[in-house]
Amino acid sequence: MTDEVMDTTMPSLGTPMRVSEWLPPADALGQFELPAGMALVAAAEERRARYGFQVAELKLLIKPGCASEVVRRPGIWSIPGAAPWLLGLLNLRSNLVPVFDLSRLLGNADARQAEERLVLVFDQGERAVGLLIDDYPRPLHDMTRLTSLPQLPAVLQSHVRGGHMKDEAAWLEFDHESFFDDLAQSAA
């Protein structure tokens, strides 16, 4: 028996339908129309808050959809012989998370002790990585896209994808994945 002549019953509807009457999924979705007045996903995304954090004078945005958390006064275990900006490892729910000090990496001599600061952990599991931050991330609404980026430190230039203005401050789109991948490559 071919699919074209086989009768089947839709379990939820209890009505027989010929398989030949079914639309392919892509065609079925193409026939869907939004009800009048319903906001489009893009418009809703723009109204959704983004979270930003600060390291020294840099104001950076957490990537949308990135799982992240803040750990207060973490126990960080140093790694002998590591670069000064690699503070060590944090044991977070039995996952070892490397913790970096971006302020030291950028050459700020007045970097505070890790015990006094917060660690923002990006991602989870083996992709988790921590970064010392100055204060808790804050929600940012109604930002204006920057047409050009401010002068950036060389180490960040290829890891900032754009920026936004909020209250006369530039908030930069920080690609943490490429940044930490580059740091791992340079340390190897």
C-alpha positions as MATLAB code, in Angstrom:
seq = 'MTDEVMDTTMPSLGTPMRVSEWLPPADALGQFELPAGMALVAAAEERRARYGFQVAELKLLIKPGCASEVVRRPGIWSIPGAAPWLLGLLNLRSNLVPVFDLSRLLGNADARQAEERLVLVFDQGERAVGLLIDDYPRPLHDMTRLTSLPQLPAVLQSHVRGGHMKDEAAWLEFDHESFFDDLAQSAA';
ca = [
       0.000    0.000    0.000;
       1.413    3.436   -0.896;
       1.274    6.551    1.253;
      -1.036    8.179   -1.296;
      -3.937    5.810   -0.670;
      -3.408    4.898    2.986;
      -6.092    6.271    5.302;
      -5.020    7.312    8.765;
      -6.815    8.810   11.719;
      -5.499   11.833   13.531;
      -5.481   10.649   17.185;
      -6.324   14.034   18.638;
      -9.093   14.830   16.169;
     -10.531   11.384   15.512;
     -11.170   12.279   11.862;
      -9.842   10.178    9.008;
      -7.503   11.916    6.566;
      -5.661   10.718    3.521;
      -1.901   11.044    3.859;
      -1.921   12.730    0.454;
      -3.933   15.596    2.026;
      -1.230   16.394    4.564;
       0.998   19.357    3.848;
       4.741   19.094    4.214;
       5.794   20.834    7.465;
       7.495   23.759    5.699;
       4.348   24.437    3.629;
       2.096   24.149    6.683;
       4.190   26.684    8.607;
       4.195   29.005    5.604;
       0.391   29.245    5.783;
       0.432   30.521    9.361;
      -0.454   34.203    9.742;
       0.076   36.251   12.877;
      -3.083   37.716   14.398;
      -3.476   41.457   13.829;
      -1.639   43.544   16.413;
       0.683   40.759   17.557;
       4.278   41.907   18.067;
       6.854   40.273   15.866;
       9.686   38.370   17.478;
      12.278   40.930   16.339;
      10.392   43.771   18.008;
      10.025   41.750   21.201;
      13.776   40.964   21.164;
      14.632   44.663   21.028;
      12.509   45.387   24.100;
      14.010   42.492   26.048;
      16.630   43.550   28.567;
      20.271   42.810   27.887;
      22.628   42.381   30.801;
      25.832   44.351   31.038;
      28.821   44.118   33.355;
      31.822   46.283   34.018;
      35.553   45.555   34.223;
      37.553   48.690   35.041;
      36.343   51.264   32.481;
      34.983   48.674   30.027;
      31.256   48.116   29.835;
      30.460   44.775   28.190;
      27.236   42.981   27.280;
      26.523   39.325   27.958;
      25.598   37.488   24.765;
      21.835   36.879   24.449;
      20.939   33.315   25.416;
      24.229   32.703   27.221;
      23.838   30.781   30.454;
      25.682   32.806   33.091;
      25.832   33.255   36.837;
      27.658   35.356   39.408;
      29.742   33.822   42.185;
      30.512   36.069   45.137;
      33.891   35.796   46.886;
      34.854   32.522   45.284;
      37.666   30.269   46.399;
      40.061   30.392   43.458;
      42.948   27.930   43.420;
      46.043   29.340   41.746;
      47.953   27.503   39.041;
      51.737   27.629   39.496;
      53.500   29.269   36.571;
      50.291   30.645   35.020;
      50.104   34.132   33.549;
      49.133   36.767   36.159;
      45.775   37.342   34.400;
      44.846   33.639   34.796;
      43.925   33.665   38.459;
      43.325   29.947   38.729;
      40.464   27.485   38.983;
      37.117   27.750   40.703;
      35.319   24.574   41.788;
      31.721   25.217   40.756;
      29.467   22.258   41.460;
      32.324   19.820   40.778;
      33.301   21.582   37.532;
      36.702   23.245   37.403;
      36.241   26.702   35.893;
      39.237   28.815   34.831;
      38.994   32.386   36.132;
      40.566   35.315   34.283;
      41.250   38.889   35.335;
      40.606   41.045   32.266;
      41.733   44.123   34.160;
      45.220   42.635   34.656;
      45.297   41.392   31.066;
      44.724   44.976   29.933;
      47.592   46.154   32.135;
      45.654   47.903   34.901;
      48.035   48.126   37.837;
      45.280   48.886   40.345;
      43.507   45.553   39.916;
      41.767   44.608   43.154;
      42.159   41.265   44.852;
      39.908   38.470   43.576;
      38.456   37.985   47.078;
      36.943   41.484   46.918;
      35.250   41.001   43.576;
      32.677   38.919   41.812;
      33.190   36.220   39.201;
      30.851   36.132   36.226;
      30.724   32.549   34.938;
      29.831   32.188   31.262;
      28.367   28.926   29.940;
      28.208   25.614   31.790;
      30.067   22.317   32.096;
      33.335   22.025   30.195;
      32.665   25.320   28.347;
      32.340   27.295   31.616;
      34.800   30.119   32.131;
      34.938   32.892   34.730;
      35.823   36.558   34.541;
      36.346   38.954   37.449;
      33.829   41.801   37.312;
      33.454   44.974   39.353;
      29.748   44.741   40.220;
      26.689   42.604   39.558;
      25.458   42.631   35.944;
      22.597   45.013   35.381;
      19.661   44.936   32.986;
      19.780   47.455   30.157;
      16.684   48.478   28.176;
      16.139   50.787   25.219;
      19.715   51.008   24.019;
      20.709   52.733   20.791;
      22.996   50.885   18.364;
      26.407   52.489   17.845;
      27.341   53.302   14.261;
      31.049   53.062   15.064;
      32.970   51.546   17.947;
      35.216   53.468   20.330;
      38.953   52.737   20.409;
      39.396   49.286   21.955;
      42.369   47.569   23.556;
      44.113   45.342   20.984;
      43.277   42.170   22.915;
      39.531   42.906   22.547;
      39.313   44.275   19.000;
      38.414   41.010   17.286;
      36.014   40.009   20.080;
      33.679   43.000   20.058;
      30.962   42.647   17.414;
      29.192   45.971   17.907;
      27.951   48.251   20.597;
      25.054   50.206   22.051;
      24.629   53.496   23.882;
      22.757   53.768   27.159;
      22.886   56.869   29.370;
      25.895   58.233   27.452;
      27.898   55.041   28.057;
      29.043   52.648   25.323;
      28.143   49.021   26.020;
      30.088   46.598   23.844;
      28.868   43.297   22.340;
      31.431   40.942   23.893;
      31.981   37.572   22.195;
      33.279   35.703   25.232;
      33.595   32.406   23.345;
      36.080   33.682   20.760;
      37.907   35.725   23.412;
      38.509   32.774   25.732;
      39.307   30.453   22.806;
      42.045   32.912   21.744;
      43.379   33.099   25.308;
      43.518   29.293   25.459;
      45.394   29.186   22.128;
      47.910   31.805   23.265;
      48.553   29.937   26.536;
      49.159   26.597   24.756;
];
